[in-house]
Amino acid sequence: MCGIVGITSNNDVTARILGSLKKLEYRGYDSAGIATLSDGNINEVKCEGRVESLEKNISRTNLQGTIGIGHVRWATHGKPSTLNAHPHSSEVVSVVHNGIIENSTILKKLLEKKGYRFKSQTDTEVIAHLVTDYLKKDNLKNTIVKVLKKLHGSFALGIIFKDQPDLIVGARRGSPLAVGYGPDENYLGSDSYALKAMTNKISYLNDGEFCIIKKDLVEFFDSNAKKINKKILNLSKNDQSIDKGDYKYFMSKEVDEQPITIKNCVNEYIDKFNKQINIYNFPWKIRDISSVVLIGCGTAYHACLIAKYWFEEHTSLDVTVDVASEFRYRKIKFKKDSLYIFVSQSGETADTYAALDICKKNKMKTCSIVNVVESSIARDSQLVLPIHCGPEIGVASTKAFLGQMLVLYLLCLKISFDKKIISKKKYSEKIKYLLSLSNLTKKTLKVDSKIQKLCKVFANAKGCMFLGRGYSFPIALEGALKLKELAYIHAEGYPAGEMKHGPLALIEEGMPVVVLAPRDDHYKKIVSNMQEVISRGAKVLLITNKSKNEIQSENIWETIEVENISEDLLPFLITIPLQKLAYYSALEKGYDIDKPRNLAKSVTVE
Ligand code: M6R
């Protein structure tokens, strides 16, 4: 989604703004632009498409300046185009903006009446004109306070001013914004990742705050312009696995990294010597928790759905799972003995953050399971459980999904053990299985060559279905989501038992159907469901685990067998062929796998 960079320095900033925009590319965007100040003028270069094209345009224009702002845009108001790309400038200011200004139509009409002319269809341009208008009557700081009060919605802003050759204003409401500190220069960024190449000293703005950044000074203010102090955090310089290495796409690298992801996470949470799960700084008494509410979006939501099965099987807790965008607007009856768990790779998903904020305001117990530990969701939760995956760049979430499931599983077992529900013997057994999971994941990754052959059928399909029962049902949803987002194929994930209640009508001759049927409690039932789709012409790809027992079914198109582990951990292994299936189907169709159309890595607008 949209990304912001700003630099004020003694040296030319253009190349470094471009470099930071490249870092933000992983978020997903459709246009890009830069504005700098030089010789008392605002200079803008913008384009539709990639930062690479912006770079070419800049080399033709010789854009220069010791202060500048840059942006990658993911269209909300107005189609992706050069005109709608940010920055948006008036005669006197230039603005980059993440988020949505909900009252932009009204503000635009008022400004048009005053004679301001709009070039774009964006909501952002109103900010440029509004600032310009207030500056006619007031000083810079009062202008910012007044403008921010006029704007409805959520946003992060970066603003430069024609007559201020060394000053960037940053402001935050709802969308994340970070300030970076350098030697004789300072920075603004929509996340610390954008600034990592320049600094590891970061401060974060909270909602309602704004900042004034000069090359030798940074000042923070609350919404009434009262000066506030901020902590400077030292972030880890560890930028591991940010390049693709020998891989064509980040996604395939990230899928292959999953054994390491699991190993790192297991090492962080399991004390191998004492054979126990450690969750340090758990801030509540375990007896004060009698239910959990799991909240996330997309793939993170699917991880929550699987966790519901685990919590129900291994603990006595009531479990509710909710999509964050629904949770935040429902009339929730908050319960003091509930633990609210927010799952998010980026830690910046707007809906998940809003759901957390509501729980915080209602003084609930909040825990987040995140990959980015410096994220807004992590910073605002009482307990943070990192998934230790390293950066995930591909828009499709893969290794983070396994990491999310793993931490949820560990938390579930830990609660079960502390509440004395799981026996010591079973607990030790589970830990043994967890210690073998990384290796089994590695072996399962070898399904590669078989899947490559099958993906032609999927790539040419009008649509397909993923069926599962029990633990495999959320994995069916995840498999369908991956195929949709990467290969743009209409795919449905369904609980196999629901087929007769409608979706069976979709099955026609040659339709690919992926059946997830590990040899668990549901095995016999799902084999019957499989038979029902085969007899209606479906081409079934069966995904199961290795077994001595033959599969009691005829006319299965293809079978893929994953390694064996305890039933409740099989979701980790059966996910892998589905990730590969989506990857190779998208590859077959020649799509941009790391940046699927219309999607963003970090969904910072609702
Ligand atoms: O960063 P988050 O985990 O909060 O992101 C949530 C979803 O946007 C994300 O999982 C999305 O569904 C993925 N692109 C799916 O692969």
JSON list of N, CA and C in Angstrom, two decimals, residues 24-75:
[
{"chain": "A", "resi": 24, "resn": "LEU", "atom": "N", "xyz": [10.12, 0.25, -0.34]},
{"chain": "A", "resi": 24, "resn": "LEU", "atom": "CA", "xyz": [8.69, 0.22, -0.04]},
{"chain": "A", "resi": 24, "resn": "LEU", "atom": "C", "xyz": [7.87, -0.49, -1.12]},
{"chain": "A", "resi": 25, "resn": "GLU", "atom": "N", "xyz": [8.54, -0.89, -2.21]},
{"chain": "A", "resi": 25, "resn": "GLU", "atom": "CA", "xyz": [7.83, -1.51, -3.33]},
{"chain": "A", "resi": 25, "resn": "GLU", "atom": "C", "xyz": [7.06, -2.75, -2.90]},
{"chain": "A", "resi": 26, "resn": "TYR", "atom": "N", "xyz": [7.61, -3.48, -1.91]},
{"chain": "A", "resi": 26, "resn": "TYR", "atom": "CA", "xyz": [7.00, -4.73, -1.49]},
{"chain": "A", "resi": 26, "resn": "TYR", "atom": "C", "xyz": [5.56, -4.52, -0.99]},
{"chain": "A", "resi": 27, "resn": "ARG", "atom": "N", "xyz": [5.23, -3.28, -0.62]},
{"chain": "A", "resi": 27, "resn": "ARG", "atom": "CA", "xyz": [3.90, -3.04, -0.06]},
{"chain": "A", "resi": 27, "resn": "ARG", "atom": "C", "xyz": [2.81, -3.13, -1.12]},
{"chain": "A", "resi": 28, "resn": "GLY", "atom": "N", "xyz": [3.20, -3.04, -2.41]},
{"chain": "A", "resi": 28, "resn": "GLY", "atom": "CA", "xyz": [2.21, -3.06, -3.48]},
{"chain": "A", "resi": 28, "resn": "GLY", "atom": "C", "xyz": [1.79, -1.63, -3.79]},
{"chain": "A", "resi": 29, "resn": "TYR", "atom": "N", "xyz": [1.86, -1.21, -5.06]},
{"chain": "A", "resi": 29, "resn": "TYR", "atom": "CA", "xyz": [1.55, 0.17, -5.42]},
{"chain": "A", "resi": 29, "resn": "TYR", "atom": "C", "xyz": [1.33, 0.23, -6.92]},
{"chain": "A", "resi": 30, "resn": "ASP", "atom": "N", "xyz": [0.83, 1.37, -7.40]},
{"chain": "A", "resi": 30, "resn": "ASP", "atom": "CA", "xyz": [0.58, 1.47, -8.83]},
{"chain": "A", "resi": 30, "resn": "ASP", "atom": "C", "xyz": [1.18, 2.72, -9.47]},
{"chain": "A", "resi": 31, "resn": "SER", "atom": "N", "xyz": [1.71, 3.64, -8.67]},
{"chain": "A", "resi": 31, "resn": "SER", "atom": "CA", "xyz": [2.36, 4.83, -9.23]},
{"chain": "A", "resi": 31, "resn": "SER", "atom": "C", "xyz": [3.33, 5.38, -8.19]},
{"chain": "A", "resi": 32, "resn": "ALA", "atom": "N", "xyz": [4.21, 6.27, -8.62]},
{"chain": "A", "resi": 32, "resn": "ALA", "atom": "CA", "xyz": [5.23, 6.76, -7.70]},
{"chain": "A", "resi": 32, "resn": "ALA", "atom": "C", "xyz": [5.62, 8.18, -8.07]},
{"chain": "A", "resi": 33, "resn": "GLY", "atom": "N", "xyz": [6.21, 8.89, -7.11]},
{"chain": "A", "resi": 33, "resn": "GLY", "atom": "CA", "xyz": [6.62, 10.26, -7.41]},
{"chain": "A", "resi": 33, "resn": "GLY", "atom": "C", "xyz": [7.53, 10.83, -6.34]},
{"chain": "A", "resi": 34, "resn": "ILE", "atom": "N", "xyz": [8.23, 11.90, -6.74]},
{"chain": "A", "resi": 34, "resn": "ILE", "atom": "CA", "xyz": [9.13, 12.60, -5.82]},
{"chain": "A", "resi": 34, "resn": "ILE", "atom": "C", "xyz": [8.95, 14.11, -6.02]},
{"chain": "A", "resi": 35, "resn": "ALA", "atom": "N", "xyz": [9.05, 14.86, -4.93]},
{"chain": "A", "resi": 35, "resn": "ALA", "atom": "CA", "xyz": [9.14, 16.32, -5.04]},
{"chain": "A", "resi": 35, "resn": "ALA", "atom": "C", "xyz": [10.33, 16.78, -4.23]},
{"chain": "A", "resi": 36, "resn": "THR", "atom": "N", "xyz": [11.11, 17.69, -4.80]},
{"chain": "A", "resi": 36, "resn": "THR", "atom": "CA", "xyz": [12.24, 18.27, -4.06]},
{"chain": "A", "resi": 36, "resn": "THR", "atom": "C", "xyz": [12.12, 19.80, -4.12]},
{"chain": "A", "resi": 37, "resn": "LEU", "atom": "N", "xyz": [12.91, 20.44, -3.27]},
{"chain": "A", "resi": 37, "resn": "LEU", "atom": "CA", "xyz": [13.01, 21.91, -3.35]},
{"chain": "A", "resi": 37, "resn": "LEU", "atom": "C", "xyz": [14.40, 22.24, -3.85]},
{"chain": "A", "resi": 38, "resn": "SER", "atom": "N", "xyz": [14.47, 23.09, -4.86]},
{"chain": "A", "resi": 38, "resn": "SER", "atom": "CA", "xyz": [15.79, 23.62, -5.25]},
{"chain": "A", "resi": 38, "resn": "SER", "atom": "C", "xyz": [15.59, 25.00, -5.86]},
{"chain": "A", "resi": 39, "resn": "ASP", "atom": "N", "xyz": [16.50, 25.88, -5.57]},
{"chain": "A", "resi": 39, "resn": "ASP", "atom": "CA", "xyz": [16.44, 27.28, -6.05]},
{"chain": "A", "resi": 39, "resn": "ASP", "atom": "C", "xyz": [15.07, 27.90, -5.78]},
{"chain": "A", "resi": 40, "resn": "GLY", "atom": "N", "xyz": [14.50, 27.58, -4.61]},
{"chain": "A", "resi": 40, "resn": "GLY", "atom": "CA", "xyz": [13.22, 28.19, -4.22]},
{"chain": "A", "resi": 40, "resn": "GLY", "atom": "C", "xyz": [12.02, 27.67, -5.00]},
{"chain": "A", "resi": 41, "resn": "ASN", "atom": "N", "xyz": [12.19, 26.55, -5.70]},
{"chain": "A", "resi": 41, "resn": "ASN", "atom": "CA", "xyz": [11.05, 25.98, -6.45]},
{"chain": "A", "resi": 41, "resn": "ASN", "atom": "C", "xyz": [10.73, 24.58, -5.99]},
{"chain": "A", "resi": 42, "resn": "ILE", "atom": "N", "xyz": [9.44, 24.22, -6.13]},
{"chain": "A", "resi": 42, "resn": "ILE", "atom": "CA", "xyz": [9.05, 22.82, -5.91]},
{"chain": "A", "resi": 42, "resn": "ILE", "atom": "C", "xyz": [9.16, 22.12, -7.25]},
{"chain": "A", "resi": 43, "resn": "ASN", "atom": "N", "xyz": [9.95, 21.03, -7.28]},
{"chain": "A", "resi": 43, "resn": "ASN", "atom": "CA", "xyz": [10.09, 20.26, -8.53]},
{"chain": "A", "resi": 43, "resn": "ASN", "atom": "C", "xyz": [9.49, 18.88, -8.31]},
{"chain": "A", "resi": 44, "resn": "GLU", "atom": "N", "xyz": [8.62, 18.48, -9.23]},
{"chain": "A", "resi": 44, "resn": "GLU", "atom": "CA", "xyz": [7.93, 17.18, -9.08]},
{"chain": "A", "resi": 44, "resn": "GLU", "atom": "C", "xyz": [8.25, 16.28, -10.25]},
{"chain": "A", "resi": 45, "resn": "VAL", "atom": "N", "xyz": [8.48, 15.01, -10.00]},
{"chain": "A", "resi": 45, "resn": "VAL", "atom": "CA", "xyz": [8.49, 14.02, -11.08]},
{"chain": "A", "resi": 45, "resn": "VAL", "atom": "C", "xyz": [7.63, 12.86, -10.61]},
{"chain": "A", "resi": 46, "resn": "LYS", "atom": "N", "xyz": [6.66, 12.46, -11.44]},
{"chain": "A", "resi": 46, "resn": "LYS", "atom": "CA", "xyz": [5.74, 11.39, -11.04]},
{"chain": "A", "resi": 46, "resn": "LYS", "atom": "C", "xyz": [5.49, 10.49, -12.24]},
{"chain": "A", "resi": 47, "resn": "CYS", "atom": "N", "xyz": [5.05, 9.29, -11.97]},
{"chain": "A", "resi": 47, "resn": "CYS", "atom": "CA", "xyz": [4.67, 8.44, -13.10]},
{"chain": "A", "resi": 47, "resn": "CYS", "atom": "C", "xyz": [3.76, 7.30, -12.63]},
{"chain": "A", "resi": 48, "resn": "GLU", "atom": "N", "xyz": [3.01, 6.77, -13.59]},
{"chain": "A", "resi": 48, "resn": "GLU", "atom": "CA", "xyz": [2.23, 5.57, -13.31]},
{"chain": "A", "resi": 48, "resn": "GLU", "atom": "C", "xyz": [3.20, 4.40, -13.39]},
{"chain": "A", "resi": 49, "resn": "GLY", "atom": "N", "xyz": [2.98, 3.35, -12.63]},
{"chain": "A", "resi": 49, "resn": "GLY", "atom": "CA", "xyz": [3.83, 2.16, -12.74]},
{"chain": "A", "resi": 49, "resn": "GLY", "atom": "C", "xyz": [4.92, 2.15, -11.69]},
{"chain": "A", "resi": 50, "resn": "ARG", "atom": "N", "xyz": [6.03, 1.55, -12.05]},
{"chain": "A", "resi": 50, "resn": "ARG", "atom": "CA", "xyz": [7.07, 1.19, -11.09]},
{"chain": "A", "resi": 50, "resn": "ARG", "atom": "C", "xyz": [8.06, 2.32, -10.76]},
{"chain": "A", "resi": 51, "resn": "VAL", "atom": "N", "xyz": [8.76, 2.16, -9.66]},
{"chain": "A", "resi": 51, "resn": "VAL", "atom": "CA", "xyz": [9.81, 3.11, -9.26]},
{"chain": "A", "resi": 51, "resn": "VAL", "atom": "C", "xyz": [10.91, 3.13, -10.32]},
{"chain": "A", "resi": 52, "resn": "GLU", "atom": "N", "xyz": [11.09, 1.99, -10.98]},
{"chain": "A", "resi": 52, "resn": "GLU", "atom": "CA", "xyz": [12.08, 1.90, -12.07]},
{"chain": "A", "resi": 52, "resn": "GLU", "atom": "C", "xyz": [11.77, 2.95, -13.15]},
{"chain": "A", "resi": 53, "resn": "SER", "atom": "N", "xyz": [10.50, 3.09, -13.50]},
{"chain": "A", "resi": 53, "resn": "SER", "atom": "CA", "xyz": [10.12, 4.09, -14.52]},
{"chain": "A", "resi": 53, "resn": "SER", "atom": "C", "xyz": [10.34, 5.49, -13.98]},
{"chain": "A", "resi": 54, "resn": "LEU", "atom": "N", "xyz": [10.04, 5.67, -12.69]},
{"chain": "A", "resi": 54, "resn": "LEU", "atom": "CA", "xyz": [10.26, 6.98, -12.07]},
{"chain": "A", "resi": 54, "resn": "LEU", "atom": "C", "xyz": [11.74, 7.35, -12.16]},
{"chain": "A", "resi": 55, "resn": "GLU", "atom": "N", "xyz": [12.57, 6.37, -11.90]},
{"chain": "A", "resi": 55, "resn": "GLU", "atom": "CA", "xyz": [14.02, 6.58, -11.92]},
{"chain": "A", "resi": 55, "resn": "GLU", "atom": "C", "xyz": [14.46, 7.04, -13.33]},
{"chain": "A", "resi": 56, "resn": "LYS", "atom": "N", "xyz": [13.88, 6.40, -14.35]},
{"chain": "A", "resi": 56, "resn": "LYS", "atom": "CA", "xyz": [14.24, 6.78, -15.74]},
{"chain": "A", "resi": 56, "resn": "LYS", "atom": "C", "xyz": [13.79, 8.22, -16.00]},
{"chain": "A", "resi": 57, "resn": "ASN", "atom": "N", "xyz": [12.56, 8.53, -15.58]},
{"chain": "A", "resi": 57, "resn": "ASN", "atom": "CA", "xyz": [12.06, 9.90, -15.80]},
{"chain": "A", "resi": 57, "resn": "ASN", "atom": "C", "xyz": [12.93, 10.92, -15.08]},
{"chain": "A", "resi": 58, "resn": "ILE", "atom": "N", "xyz": [13.37, 10.57, -13.88]},
{"chain": "A", "resi": 58, "resn": "ILE", "atom": "CA", "xyz": [14.19, 11.50, -13.11]},
{"chain": "A", "resi": 58, "resn": "ILE", "atom": "C", "xyz": [15.52, 11.73, -13.79]},
{"chain": "A", "resi": 59, "resn": "SER", "atom": "N", "xyz": [16.08, 10.66, -14.35]},
{"chain": "A", "resi": 59, "resn": "SER", "atom": "CA", "xyz": [17.39, 10.82, -15.01]},
{"chain": "A", "resi": 59, "resn": "SER", "atom": "C", "xyz": [17.27, 11.76, -16.22]},
{"chain": "A", "resi": 60, "resn": "ARG", "atom": "N", "xyz": [16.08, 11.82, -16.81]},
{"chain": "A", "resi": 60, "resn": "ARG", "atom": "CA", "xyz": [15.89, 12.75, -17.94]},
{"chain": "A", "resi": 60, "resn": "ARG", "atom": "C", "xyz": [15.72, 14.20, -17.47]},
{"chain": "A", "resi": 61, "resn": "THR", "atom": "N", "xyz": [15.16, 14.36, -16.24]},
{"chain": "A", "resi": 61, "resn": "THR", "atom": "CA", "xyz": [14.84, 15.74, -15.81]},
{"chain": "A", "resi": 61, "resn": "THR", "atom": "C", "xyz": [15.93, 16.35, -14.94]},
{"chain": "A", "resi": 62, "resn": "ASN", "atom": "N", "xyz": [16.84, 15.52, -14.49]},
{"chain": "A", "resi": 62, "resn": "ASN", "atom": "CA", "xyz": [17.90, 16.00, -13.61]},
{"chain": "A", "resi": 62, "resn": "ASN", "atom": "C", "xyz": [17.35, 16.64, -12.32]},
{"chain": "A", "resi": 63, "resn": "LEU", "atom": "N", "xyz": [16.39, 15.96, -11.70]},
{"chain": "A", "resi": 63, "resn": "LEU", "atom": "CA", "xyz": [15.79, 16.44, -10.45]},
{"chain": "A", "resi": 63, "resn": "LEU", "atom": "C", "xyz": [16.85, 16.47, -9.34]},
{"chain": "A", "resi": 64, "resn": "GLN", "atom": "N", "xyz": [16.92, 17.57, -8.62]},
{"chain": "A", "resi": 64, "resn": "GLN", "atom": "CA", "xyz": [17.91, 17.69, -7.54]},
{"chain": "A", "resi": 64, "resn": "GLN", "atom": "C", "xyz": [17.30, 18.39, -6.34]},
{"chain": "A", "resi": 65, "resn": "GLY", "atom": "N", "xyz": [17.99, 18.37, -5.20]},
{"chain": "A", "resi": 65, "resn": "GLY", "atom": "CA", "xyz": [17.54, 19.10, -4.03]},
{"chain": "A", "resi": 65, "resn": "GLY", "atom": "C", "xyz": [18.10, 18.47, -2.77]},
{"chain": "A", "resi": 66, "resn": "THR", "atom": "N", "xyz": [18.25, 19.29, -1.74]},
{"chain": "A", "resi": 66, "resn": "THR", "atom": "CA", "xyz": [18.76, 18.75, -0.47]},
{"chain": "A", "resi": 66, "resn": "THR", "atom": "C", "xyz": [17.60, 18.45, 0.49]},
{"chain": "A", "resi": 67, "resn": "ILE", "atom": "N", "xyz": [16.38, 18.63, 0.02]},
{"chain": "A", "resi": 67, "resn": "ILE", "atom": "CA", "xyz": [15.20, 18.25, 0.80]},
{"chain": "A", "resi": 67, "resn": "ILE", "atom": "C", "xyz": [14.17, 17.70, -0.19]},
{"chain": "A", "resi": 68, "resn": "GLY", "atom": "N", "xyz": [13.48, 16.64, 0.22]},
{"chain": "A", "resi": 68, "resn": "GLY", "atom": "CA", "xyz": [12.48, 16.11, -0.70]},
{"chain": "A", "resi": 68, "resn": "GLY", "atom": "C", "xyz": [11.59, 15.07, -0.03]},
{"chain": "A", "resi": 69, "resn": "ILE", "atom": "N", "xyz": [10.47, 14.82, -0.71]},
{"chain": "A", "resi": 69, "resn": "ILE", "atom": "CA", "xyz": [9.54, 13.77, -0.25]},
{"chain": "A", "resi": 69, "resn": "ILE", "atom": "C", "xyz": [9.25, 12.83, -1.42]},
{"chain": "A", "resi": 70, "resn": "GLY", "atom": "N", "xyz": [9.01, 11.58, -1.12]},
{"chain": "A", "resi": 70, "resn": "GLY", "atom": "CA", "xyz": [8.69, 10.60, -2.16]},
{"chain": "A", "resi": 70, "resn": "GLY", "atom": "C", "xyz": [7.53, 9.74, -1.73]},
{"chain": "A", "resi": 71, "resn": "HIS", "atom": "N", "xyz": [6.91, 9.08, -2.70]},
{"chain": "A", "resi": 71, "resn": "HIS", "atom": "CA", "xyz": [5.70, 8.33, -2.38]},
{"chain": "A", "resi": 71, "resn": "HIS", "atom": "C", "xyz": [5.50, 7.20, -3.38]},
{"chain": "A", "resi": 72, "resn": "VAL", "atom": "N", "xyz": [5.03, 6.06, -2.89]},
{"chain": "A", "resi": 72, "resn": "VAL", "atom": "CA", "xyz": [4.46, 5.04, -3.78]},
{"chain": "A", "resi": 72, "resn": "VAL", "atom": "C", "xyz": [2.98, 4.98, -3.44]},
{"chain": "A", "resi": 73, "resn": "ARG", "atom": "N", "xyz": [2.13, 5.02, -4.50]},
{"chain": "A", "resi": 73, "resn": "ARG", "atom": "CA", "xyz": [0.68, 5.14, -4.28]},
{"chain": "A", "resi": 73, "resn": "ARG", "atom": "C", "xyz": [-0.05, 3.86, -4.64]},
{"chain": "A", "resi": 74, "resn": "TRP", "atom": "N", "xyz": [-0.98, 3.49, -3.82]},
{"chain": "A", "resi": 74, "resn": "TRP", "atom": "CA", "xyz": [-1.93, 2.41, -4.10]},
{"chain": "A", "resi": 74, "resn": "TRP", "atom": "C", "xyz": [-3.28, 3.10, -4.18]},
{"chain": "A", "resi": 75, "resn": "ALA", "atom": "N", "xyz": [-3.85, 3.12, -5.40]},
{"chain": "A", "resi": 75, "resn": "ALA", "atom": "CA", "xyz": [-5.00, 3.99, -5.66]},
{"chain": "A", "resi": 75, "resn": "ALA", "atom": "C", "xyz": [-6.19, 3.73, -4.75]}
]
